[in-house]
PDB file of C-alpha atoms in Angstrom:
ATOM      1  CA  MET H 193     165.315 140.565 186.191  1.00  0.00           C
ATOM      2  CA  VAL H 194     167.663 139.361 188.786  1.00  0.00           C
ATOM      3  CA  THR H 195     167.903 135.428 188.898  1.00  0.00           C
ATOM      4  CA  GLN H 196     167.448 133.862 192.310  1.00  0.00           C
ATOM      5  CA  PRO H 197     170.173 131.163 193.381  1.00  0.00           C
ATOM      6  CA  HIS H 198     169.523 127.873 192.836  1.00  0.00           C
ATOM      7  CA  TRP H 199     168.748 126.073 195.938  1.00  0.00           C
ATOM      8  CA  SER H 200     171.766 123.896 195.703  1.00  0.00           C
ATOM      9  CA  GLU H 201     173.713 127.377 195.856  1.00  0.00           C
ATOM     10  CA  ASN H 202     172.184 127.744 199.550  1.00  0.00           C
ATOM     11  CA  PRO H 203     172.671 125.977 202.836  1.00  0.00           C
ATOM     12  CA  LEU H 204     172.054 122.583 203.204  1.00  0.00           C
ATOM     13  CA  LEU H 205     171.481 120.380 206.497  1.00  0.00           C
ATOM     14  CA  GLY H 206     172.846 117.053 206.173  1.00  0.00           C
ATOM     15  CA  PHE H 207     171.570 114.287 208.651  1.00  0.00           C
ATOM     16  CA  ASP H 208     171.964 111.027 209.952  1.00  0.00           C
ATOM     17  CA  THR H 209     171.801 108.722 212.764  1.00  0.00           C
ATOM     18  CA  GLU H 210     173.188 105.494 213.804  1.00  0.00           C
ATOM     19  CA  THR H 211     171.048 103.210 215.944  1.00  0.00           C
ATOM     20  CA  THR H 212     170.468 100.236 218.237  1.00  0.00           C
ATOM     21  CA  GLY H 213     168.351  98.658 215.337  1.00  0.00           C
ATOM     22  CA  VAL H 214     166.699  98.809 211.909  1.00  0.00           C
ATOM     23  CA  SER H 215     163.505  99.876 213.206  1.00  0.00           C
ATOM     24  CA  PRO H 216     162.559 103.785 212.914  1.00  0.00           C
ATOM     25  CA  LEU H 217     159.286 103.288 215.252  1.00  0.00           C
ATOM     26  CA  HIS H 218     161.235 101.469 218.243  1.00  0.00           C
ATOM     27  CA  SER H 219     165.036 101.691 217.433  1.00  0.00           C
ATOM     28  CA  ARG H 220     166.728 104.267 219.774  1.00  0.00           C
ATOM     29  CA  ILE H 221     169.586 107.084 218.350  1.00  0.00           C
ATOM     30  CA  VAL H 222     172.979 106.040 219.140  1.00  0.00           C
ATOM     31  CA  THR H 223     175.252 108.592 217.290  1.00  0.00           C
ATOM     32  CA  ALA H 224     174.030 111.648 215.087  1.00  0.00           C
ATOM     33  CA  SER H 225     175.375 114.159 213.000  1.00  0.00           C
ATOM     34  CA  VAL H 226     174.203 117.283 211.482  1.00  0.00           C
ATOM     35  CA  ILE H 227     176.137 119.433 208.975  1.00  0.00           C
ATOM     36  CA  VAL H 228     175.399 122.687 207.616  1.00  0.00           C
ATOM     37  CA  THR H 229     176.918 123.686 204.718  1.00  0.00           C
ATOM     38  CA  GLY H 230     177.459 127.112 203.095  1.00  0.00           C
ATOM     39  CA  LYS H 231     179.752 129.981 203.937  1.00  0.00           C
ATOM     40  CA  ASP H 232     179.090 129.265 207.795  1.00  0.00           C
ATOM     41  CA  ALA H 233     179.637 125.909 207.681  1.00  0.00           C
ATOM     42  CA  THR H 234     179.062 123.750 211.148  1.00  0.00           C
ATOM     43  CA  THR H 235     179.269 120.163 212.090  1.00  0.00           C
ATOM     44  CA  LYS H 236     177.932 118.825 215.209  1.00  0.00           C
ATOM     45  CA  ASN H 237     177.819 115.161 216.225  1.00  0.00           C
ATOM     46  CA  TRP H 238     176.081 113.666 219.474  1.00  0.00           C
ATOM     47  CA  LEU H 239     176.919 110.501 221.246  1.00  0.00           C
ATOM     48  CA  ILE H 240     173.792 109.454 223.240  1.00  0.00           C
ATOM     49  CA  ASN H 241     172.994 107.137 225.748  1.00  0.00           C
ATOM     50  CA  PRO H 242     169.961 105.446 224.492  1.00  0.00           C
ATOM     51  CA  GLY H 243     169.190 103.965 227.771  1.00  0.00           C
ATOM     52  CA  VAL H 244     168.759 100.344 226.536  1.00  0.00           C
ATOM     53  CA  GLU H 245     171.269  97.846 225.671  1.00  0.00           C
ATOM     54  CA  ILE H 246     172.822  98.133 222.110  1.00  0.00           C
ATOM     55  CA  PRO H 247     172.445  94.827 220.559  1.00  0.00           C
ATOM     56  CA  SER H 248     175.848  93.142 218.808  1.00  0.00           C
ATOM     57  CA  ALA H 249     174.377  93.398 215.445  1.00  0.00           C
ATOM     58  CA  ALA H 250     174.208  97.114 215.776  1.00  0.00           C
ATOM     59  CA  GLN H 251     177.562  97.540 217.573  1.00  0.00           C
ATOM     60  CA  GLU H 252     179.383  95.452 214.589  1.00  0.00           C
ATOM     61  CA  VAL H 253     177.629  98.277 212.383  1.00  0.00           C
ATOM     62  CA  HIS H 254     178.719 101.668 214.028  1.00  0.00           C
ATOM     63  CA  GLY H 255     181.215 100.477 216.517  1.00  0.00           C
ATOM     64  CA  ILE H 256     179.688 101.951 219.907  1.00  0.00           C
ATOM     65  CA  SER H 257     179.083  99.645 222.714  1.00  0.00           C
ATOM     66  CA  THR H 258     176.550 100.019 225.397  1.00  0.00           C
ATOM     67  CA  ALA H 259     179.436 100.627 228.169  1.00  0.00           C
ATOM     68  CA  ARG H 260     180.666 103.341 226.108  1.00  0.00           C
ATOM     69  CA  ALA H 261     177.221 104.848 225.497  1.00  0.00           C
ATOM     70  CA  ARG H 262     176.818 104.757 228.949  1.00  0.00           C
ATOM     71  CA  ALA H 263     180.052 106.172 229.864  1.00  0.00           C
ATOM     72  CA  GLU H 264     180.288 109.020 227.167  1.00  0.00           C
ATOM     73  CA  GLY H 265     176.989 109.541 225.896  1.00  0.00           C
ATOM     74  CA  ALA H 266     174.970 112.507 226.160  1.00  0.00           C
ATOM     75  CA  ASP H 267     171.143 112.297 228.068  1.00  0.00           C
ATOM     76  CA  PRO H 268     168.889 111.980 225.168  1.00  0.00           C
ATOM     77  CA  LEU H 269     166.563 114.432 226.756  1.00  0.00           C
ATOM     78  CA  PHE H 270     169.041 117.424 225.804  1.00  0.00           C
ATOM     79  CA  ALA H 271     170.704 115.769 222.915  1.00  0.00           C
ATOM     80  CA  LEU H 272     167.460 115.179 221.116  1.00  0.00           C
ATOM     81  CA  ALA H 273     165.941 118.293 221.393  1.00  0.00           C
ATOM     82  CA  GLU H 274     169.094 120.338 220.191  1.00  0.00           C
ATOM     83  CA  ILE H 275     169.101 117.996 217.361  1.00  0.00           C
ATOM     84  CA  ARG H 276     165.734 118.828 216.811  1.00  0.00           C
ATOM     85  CA  ASP H 277     165.988 122.866 216.827  1.00  0.00           C
ATOM     86  CA  ILE H 278     168.871 122.870 214.462  1.00  0.00           C
ATOM     87  CA  LEU H 279     166.887 121.379 211.961  1.00  0.00           C
ATOM     88  CA  ILE H 280     163.769 123.048 212.792  1.00  0.00           C
ATOM     89  CA  ASP H 281     165.661 126.491 212.493  1.00  0.00           C
ATOM     90  CA  GLY H 282     167.499 125.655 209.262  1.00  0.00           C
ATOM     91  CA  MET H 283     163.948 124.301 207.863  1.00  0.00           C
ATOM     92  CA  LYS H 284     162.128 127.623 208.732  1.00  0.00           C
ATOM     93  CA  ALA H 285     165.068 129.587 206.894  1.00  0.00           C
ATOM     94  CA  GLY H 286     164.005 127.598 203.684  1.00  0.00           C
ATOM     95  CA  TYR H 287     167.321 125.313 203.903  1.00  0.00           C
ATOM     96  CA  PRO H 288     166.337 121.463 202.971  1.00  0.00           C
ATOM     97  CA  VAL H 289     167.258 118.552 205.395  1.00  0.00           C
ATOM     98  CA  VAL H 290     169.372 116.044 203.220  1.00  0.00           C
ATOM     99  CA  ALA H 291     169.302 112.628 204.423  1.00  0.00           C
ATOM    100  CA  PHE H 292     169.497 109.286 202.693  1.00  0.00           C
ATOM    101  CA  ASN H 293     166.454 107.168 203.403  1.00  0.00           C
ATOM    102  CA  ALA H 294     165.201 110.320 205.042  1.00  0.00           C
ATOM    103  CA  ALA H 295     161.771 108.567 206.227  1.00  0.00           C
ATOM    104  CA  PHE H 296     164.173 106.248 208.439  1.00  0.00           C
ATOM    105  CA  ASP H 297     165.750 109.111 210.186  1.00  0.00           C
ATOM    106  CA  LEU H 298     163.107 111.466 210.322  1.00  0.00           C
ATOM    107  CA  THR H 299     160.888 109.177 211.832  1.00  0.00           C
ATOM    108  CA  LEU H 300     163.070 107.626 214.377  1.00  0.00           C
ATOM    109  CA  LEU H 301     163.772 111.491 215.780  1.00  0.00           C
ATOM    110  CA  ASP H 302     159.959 112.171 215.812  1.00  0.00           C
ATOM    111  CA  ARG H 303     159.411 108.896 217.936  1.00  0.00           C
ATOM    112  CA  GLU H 304     162.561 109.531 220.294  1.00  0.00           C
ATOM    113  CA  LEU H 305     161.146 113.199 220.948  1.00  0.00           C
ATOM    114  CA  ALA H 306     157.812 111.632 221.781  1.00  0.00           C
ATOM    115  CA  ARG H 307     159.127 108.918 223.989  1.00  0.00           C
ATOM    116  CA  PHE H 308     160.618 111.449 225.965  1.00  0.00           C
ATOM    117  CA  GLY H 309     157.798 113.700 226.218  1.00  0.00           C
ATOM    118  CA  LEU H 310     159.285 116.469 224.092  1.00  0.00           C
ATOM    119  CA  ASP H 311     157.550 118.459 220.936  1.00  0.00           C
ATOM    120  CA  THR H 312     158.476 117.009 218.062  1.00  0.00           C
ATOM    121  CA  MET H 313     159.594 118.795 214.705  1.00  0.00           C
ATOM    122  CA  THR H 314     155.752 117.997 213.676  1.00  0.00           C
ATOM    123  CA  ASP H 315     154.360 119.502 216.912  1.00  0.00           C
ATOM    124  CA  LEU H 316     156.522 122.882 217.080  1.00  0.00           C
ATOM    125  CA  LEU H 317     156.344 123.373 212.774  1.00  0.00           C
ATOM    126  CA  GLY H 318     152.824 122.650 212.664  1.00  0.00           C
ATOM    127  CA  ARG H 319     153.211 120.296 209.865  1.00  0.00           C
ATOM    128  CA  GLU H 320     155.435 117.721 208.452  1.00  0.00           C
ATOM    129  CA  PRO H 321     158.944 118.440 208.124  1.00  0.00           C
ATOM    130  CA  PHE H 322     160.050 120.359 204.933  1.00  0.00           C
ATOM    131  CA  PRO H 323     161.729 121.063 202.912  1.00  0.00           C
ATOM    132  CA  VAL H 324     163.890 117.509 202.684  1.00  0.00           C
ATOM    133  CA  LEU H 325     165.695 116.185 200.081  1.00  0.00           C
ATOM    134  CA  ASP H 326     166.329 112.224 199.998  1.00  0.00           C
ATOM    135  CA  PRO H 327     168.813 111.147 197.530  1.00  0.00           C
ATOM    136  CA  LEU H 328     167.715 107.660 197.607  1.00  0.00           C
ATOM    137  CA  ALA H 329     163.813 109.157 196.911  1.00  0.00           C
ATOM    138  CA  LEU H 330     165.490 111.282 194.173  1.00  0.00           C
ATOM    139  CA  ASP H 331     167.349 108.417 192.530  1.00  0.00           C
ATOM    140  CA  ARG H 332     164.152 106.544 192.487  1.00  0.00           C
ATOM    141  CA  MET H 333     162.704 109.361 190.730  1.00  0.00           C
ATOM    142  CA  ILE H 334     165.130 109.918 188.079  1.00  0.00           C
ATOM    143  CA  ASN H 335     166.095 106.290 187.608  1.00  0.00           C
ATOM    144  CA  PRO H 336     162.966 104.421 188.294  1.00  0.00           C
ATOM    145  CA  TYR H 337     163.539 101.432 185.865  1.00  0.00           C
ATOM    146  CA  ARG H 338     167.144 100.685 186.793  1.00  0.00           C
ATOM    147  CA  LYS H 339     167.894  97.373 188.425  1.00  0.00           C
ATOM    148  CA  GLY H 340     169.649  96.606 191.553  1.00  0.00           C
ATOM    149  CA  PRO H 341     170.078  97.933 194.920  1.00  0.00           C
ATOM    150  CA  ARG H 342     169.865 101.399 196.201  1.00  0.00           C
ATOM    151  CA  ARG H 343     171.994 101.192 199.200  1.00  0.00           C
ATOM    152  CA  LEU H 344     174.177 104.611 200.011  1.00  0.00           C
ATOM    153  CA  GLU H 345     177.362 102.517 199.312  1.00  0.00           C
ATOM    154  CA  THR H 346     176.201 101.108 195.784  1.00  0.00           C
ATOM    155  CA  LEU H 347     174.765 104.819 194.788  1.00  0.00           C
ATOM    156  CA  LEU H 348     178.195 106.242 195.752  1.00  0.00           C
ATOM    157  CA  VAL H 349     179.888 103.846 193.377  1.00  0.00           C
ATOM    158  CA  ARG H 350     177.189 104.369 190.450  1.00  0.00           C
ATOM    159  CA  TYR H 351     177.818 108.074 190.839  1.00  0.00           C
ATOM    160  CA  GLY H 352     181.487 107.806 190.965  1.00  0.00           C
ATOM    161  CA  ILE H 353     181.918 109.362 194.342  1.00  0.00           C
ATOM    162  CA  GLU H 354     184.832 107.982 196.731  1.00  0.00           C
ATOM    163  CA  ALA H 355     183.805 107.591 200.506  1.00  0.00           C
ATOM    164  CA  SER H 356     184.998 105.485 203.303  1.00  0.00           C
ATOM    165  CA  ASP H 357     184.472 104.874 206.970  1.00  0.00           C
ATOM    166  CA  LEU H 358     180.605 104.175 206.215  1.00  0.00           C
ATOM    167  CA  HIS H 359     178.011 103.656 209.200  1.00  0.00           C
ATOM    168  CA  ASP H 360     179.598 106.711 210.721  1.00  0.00           C
ATOM    169  CA  ALA H 361     176.880 109.122 211.055  1.00  0.00           C
ATOM    170  CA  GLU H 362     179.382 112.290 210.430  1.00  0.00           C
ATOM    171  CA  ASN H 363     180.688 110.341 207.278  1.00  0.00           C
ATOM    172  CA  ASP H 364     177.492 109.252 206.127  1.00  0.00           C
ATOM    173  CA  VAL H 365     176.452 112.817 206.051  1.00  0.00           C
ATOM    174  CA  LEU H 366     179.369 114.051 204.336  1.00  0.00           C
ATOM    175  CA  ALA H 367     178.729 111.093 201.568  1.00  0.00           C
ATOM    176  CA  THR H 368     174.985 111.817 201.480  1.00  0.00           C
ATOM    177  CA  LEU H 369     175.943 115.591 200.578  1.00  0.00           C
ATOM    178  CA  LYS H 370     178.374 114.313 197.899  1.00  0.00           C
ATOM    179  CA  LEU H 371     175.742 112.201 196.257  1.00  0.00           C
ATOM    180  CA  LEU H 372     173.063 115.141 196.301  1.00  0.00           C
ATOM    181  CA  HIS H 373     175.932 117.258 194.627  1.00  0.00           C
ATOM    182  CA  ALA H 374     176.440 114.533 191.878  1.00  0.00           C
ATOM    183  CA  MET H 375     172.749 114.436 191.015  1.00  0.00           C
ATOM    184  CA  LYS H 376     171.911 118.150 191.386  1.00  0.00           C
ATOM    185  CA  ASP H 377     172.531 119.053 187.688  1.00  0.00           C
ATOM    186  CA  HIS H 378     169.934 116.214 186.222  1.00  0.00           C
ATOM    187  CA  ALA H 379     167.575 118.479 184.613  1.00  0.00           C
ATOM    188  CA  MET H 380     164.612 117.723 186.681  1.00  0.00           C
ATOM    189  CA  LEU H 381     166.541 118.411 189.982  1.00  0.00           C
ATOM    190  CA  ARG H 382     168.228 121.543 188.025  1.00  0.00           C
ATOM    191  CA  ALA H 383     164.199 122.896 186.808  1.00  0.00           C
ATOM    192  CA  SER H 384     162.690 122.273 190.022  1.00  0.00           C
ATOM    193  CA  SER H 385     161.957 124.591 193.284  1.00  0.00           C
ATOM    194  CA  LEU H 386     162.117 122.674 196.749  1.00  0.00           C
ATOM    195  CA  ARG H 387     158.329 122.578 197.156  1.00  0.00           C
ATOM    196  CA  LYS H 388     158.344 120.606 193.907  1.00  0.00           C
ATOM    197  CA  LEU H 389     160.863 118.001 194.433  1.00  0.00           C
ATOM    198  CA  HIS H 390     159.463 117.379 198.071  1.00  0.00           C
ATOM    199  CA  GLU H 391     156.146 116.856 196.279  1.00  0.00           C
ATOM    200  CA  LEU H 392     157.947 114.538 193.711  1.00  0.00           C
ATOM    201  CA  GLN H 393     159.834 112.605 196.262  1.00  0.00           C
ATOM    202  CA  LYS H 394     156.288 111.813 197.992  1.00  0.00           C
ATOM    203  CA  GLU H 395     154.787 110.665 194.823  1.00  0.00           C
ATOM    204  CA  THR H 396     157.968 108.339 193.876  1.00  0.00           C
ATOM    205  CA  GLN H 397     158.041 106.991 197.474  1.00  0.00           C
ATOM    206  CA  LEU H 398     154.205 105.861 197.425  1.00  0.00           C
ATOM    207  CA  ARG H 399     154.759 104.588 193.779  1.00  0.00           C
ATOM    208  CA  TRP H 400     157.790 102.478 194.844  1.00  0.00           C
ATOM    209  CA  ALA H 401     155.740 101.116 197.721  1.00  0.00           C
ATOM    210  CA  ASP H 402     153.077 100.278 195.877  1.00  0.00           C
ATOM    211  CA  SER H 403     155.023  98.275 193.112  1.00  0.00           C
ATOM    212  CA  LEU H 404     156.910  96.657 195.712  1.00  0.00           C
ATOM    213  CA  ASN H 405     154.153  95.127 197.910  1.00  0.00           C
ATOM    214  CA  ARG H 406     152.473  94.089 194.780  1.00  0.00           C
ATOM    215  CA  TYR H 407     155.416  92.155 193.624  1.00  0.00           C
ATOM    216  CA  LEU H 408     155.579  90.766 197.441  1.00  0.00           C
ATOM    217  CA  ALA H 409     152.064  89.496 197.490  1.00  0.00           C
ATOM    218  CA  ALA H 410     152.179  87.821 194.139  1.00  0.00           C
ATOM    219  CA  SER H 411     155.253  85.920 195.410  1.00  0.00           C
ATOM    220  CA  GLY H 412     153.351  84.825 198.189  1.00  0.00           C
ATOM    221  CA  ARG H 413     155.375  87.164 200.552  1.00  0.00           C
ATOM    222  CA  LYS H 414     154.262  89.773 202.997  1.00  0.00           C
ATOM    223  CA  PRO H 415     153.887  93.179 201.622  1.00  0.00           C
ATOM    224  CA  ASN H 416     155.812  95.458 204.365  1.00  0.00           C
ATOM    225  CA  ALA H 417     156.741  98.529 202.263  1.00  0.00           C
ATOM    226  CA  TYR H 418     155.689 101.923 203.241  1.00  0.00           C
ATOM    227  CA  GLY H 419     154.774 104.854 201.004  1.00  0.00           C
ATOM    228  CA  HIS H 420     154.877 107.110 203.905  1.00  0.00           C
ATOM    229  CA  TRP H 421     157.726 110.018 203.017  1.00  0.00           C
ATOM    230  CA  PRO H 422     159.637 112.056 204.760  1.00  0.00           C
ATOM    231  CA  ILE H 423     157.943 111.105 208.124  1.00  0.00           C
ATOM    232  CA  PHE H 424     155.646 107.900 209.027  1.00  0.00           C
ATOM    233  CA  PRO H 425     151.907 109.374 210.377  1.00  0.00           C
ATOM    234  CA  ARG H 426     151.921 109.536 214.348  1.00  0.00           C
ATOM    235  CA  ASP H 427     149.237 106.752 214.135  1.00  0.00           C
ATOM    236  CA  GLU H 428     151.287 104.310 213.180  1.00  0.00           C
ATOM    237  CA  THR H 429     152.520 102.030 215.286  1.00  0.00           C
ATOM    238  CA  THR H 430     154.253  99.074 213.300  1.00  0.00           C
ATOM    239  CA  GLY H 431     156.200  99.471 210.273  1.00  0.00           C
ATOM    240  CA  PRO H 432     158.483  97.804 207.800  1.00  0.00           C
ATOM    241  CA  ASP H 433     160.521  96.350 210.193  1.00  0.00           C
ATOM    242  CA  GLY H 434     159.102  93.222 210.538  1.00  0.00           C
ATOM    243  CA  VAL H 435     156.542  94.107 212.549  1.00  0.00           C
ATOM    244  CA  ALA H 436     152.734  93.567 211.355  1.00  0.00           C
ATOM    245  CA  MET H 437     152.445  96.452 208.787  1.00  0.00           C
ATOM    246  CA  SER H 438     148.661  97.788 209.382  1.00  0.00           C
ATOM    247  CA  GLY H 439     146.779  98.437 206.205  1.00  0.00           C
ATOM    248  CA  GLN H 440     148.400  99.822 202.784  1.00  0.00           C
ATOM    249  CA  PRO H 441     150.386 102.784 202.316  1.00  0.00           C
ATOM    250  CA  ALA H 442     148.885 105.885 202.716  1.00  0.00           C
ATOM    251  CA  ALA H 443     148.451 108.352 199.796  1.00  0.00           C
ATOM    252  CA  SER H 444     150.237 111.135 198.959  1.00  0.00           C
ATOM    253  CA  SER H 445     149.570 114.003 201.454  1.00  0.00           C
ATOM    254  CA  ASP H 446     147.734 116.749 199.483  1.00  0.00           C
ATOM    255  CA  ALA H 447     150.168 119.743 198.915  1.00  0.00           C
ATOM    256  CA  SER H 448     148.015 122.294 200.925  1.00  0.00           C
ATOM    257  CA  THR H 449     149.525 120.246 204.188  1.00  0.00           C
ATOM    258  CA  LEU H 450     153.043 122.134 202.957  1.00  0.00           C
ATOM    259  CA  PRO H 451     153.592 125.810 204.111  1.00  0.00           C
ATOM    260  CA  PRO H 452     154.157 128.564 201.384  1.00  0.00           C
ATOM    261  CA  SER H 453     157.400 127.715 199.667  1.00  0.00           C
ATOM    262  CA  PRO H 454     160.292 129.356 201.483  1.00  0.00           C
ATOM    263  CA  ASP H 455     162.583 128.768 198.116  1.00  0.00           C
ATOM    264  CA  LEU H 456     161.819 131.080 195.195  1.00  0.00           C
ATOM    265  CA  PRO H 457     160.996 129.221 191.793  1.00  0.00           C
ATOM    266  CA  VAL H 458     164.278 128.561 189.409  1.00  0.00           C
ATOM    267  CA  GLN H 459     164.256 131.401 186.907  1.00  0.00           C
TER     268      GLN H 459
END
């Protein structure tokens, strides 16, 4: 019997954005990076004119001013479509999009495309983006009871990974790919197909949000964690960005909403 390569041996599509704010529903993309690994590895970066003022708080994070974005940034109509098409081509080939806190970046891209009247990834795929690997969700999955923050920089330290100049889209993609590489030999990741990992991440996000919302409610604070992953549903107009949340986190989608698995089971 011929053993099929593990998903980690096939190309990956690292993806990250830097934005005008912290809302995946209302912020705009300022920079983005997609890194395709493998023998034909490529890196594509975008500086985009978001069409709005970039708040000073956001400028302090990623260093891109409104003036620079207006002078040097690409037209979002074309840049957003290009990002979308690269990710779709990869997913159709069965290669996972790798993004830290994927629900933020994928929801943000979805809303940006819709804002400019473009077909979204969901529109063109006829389903939610799949396959997706999110080291944040994966770490919650394999280490559910570990205390402490799970920001990208803290997980890099925990996994012994050196990275510099974070909050730059390309550098964050490189760091996220290194983080996934450090996690890939965990028994659950080694033994699971991309389909199974995708479903497990959805379930993990739902449990995490439910637990956090219960804690917030018991503490007299407003529950504001979403269980949606890897993308917020289109009918959501508010979210975990301080704007009123509508309803409780939705239940994980039934597996039947996913396409036939493009990856072969690990032998």
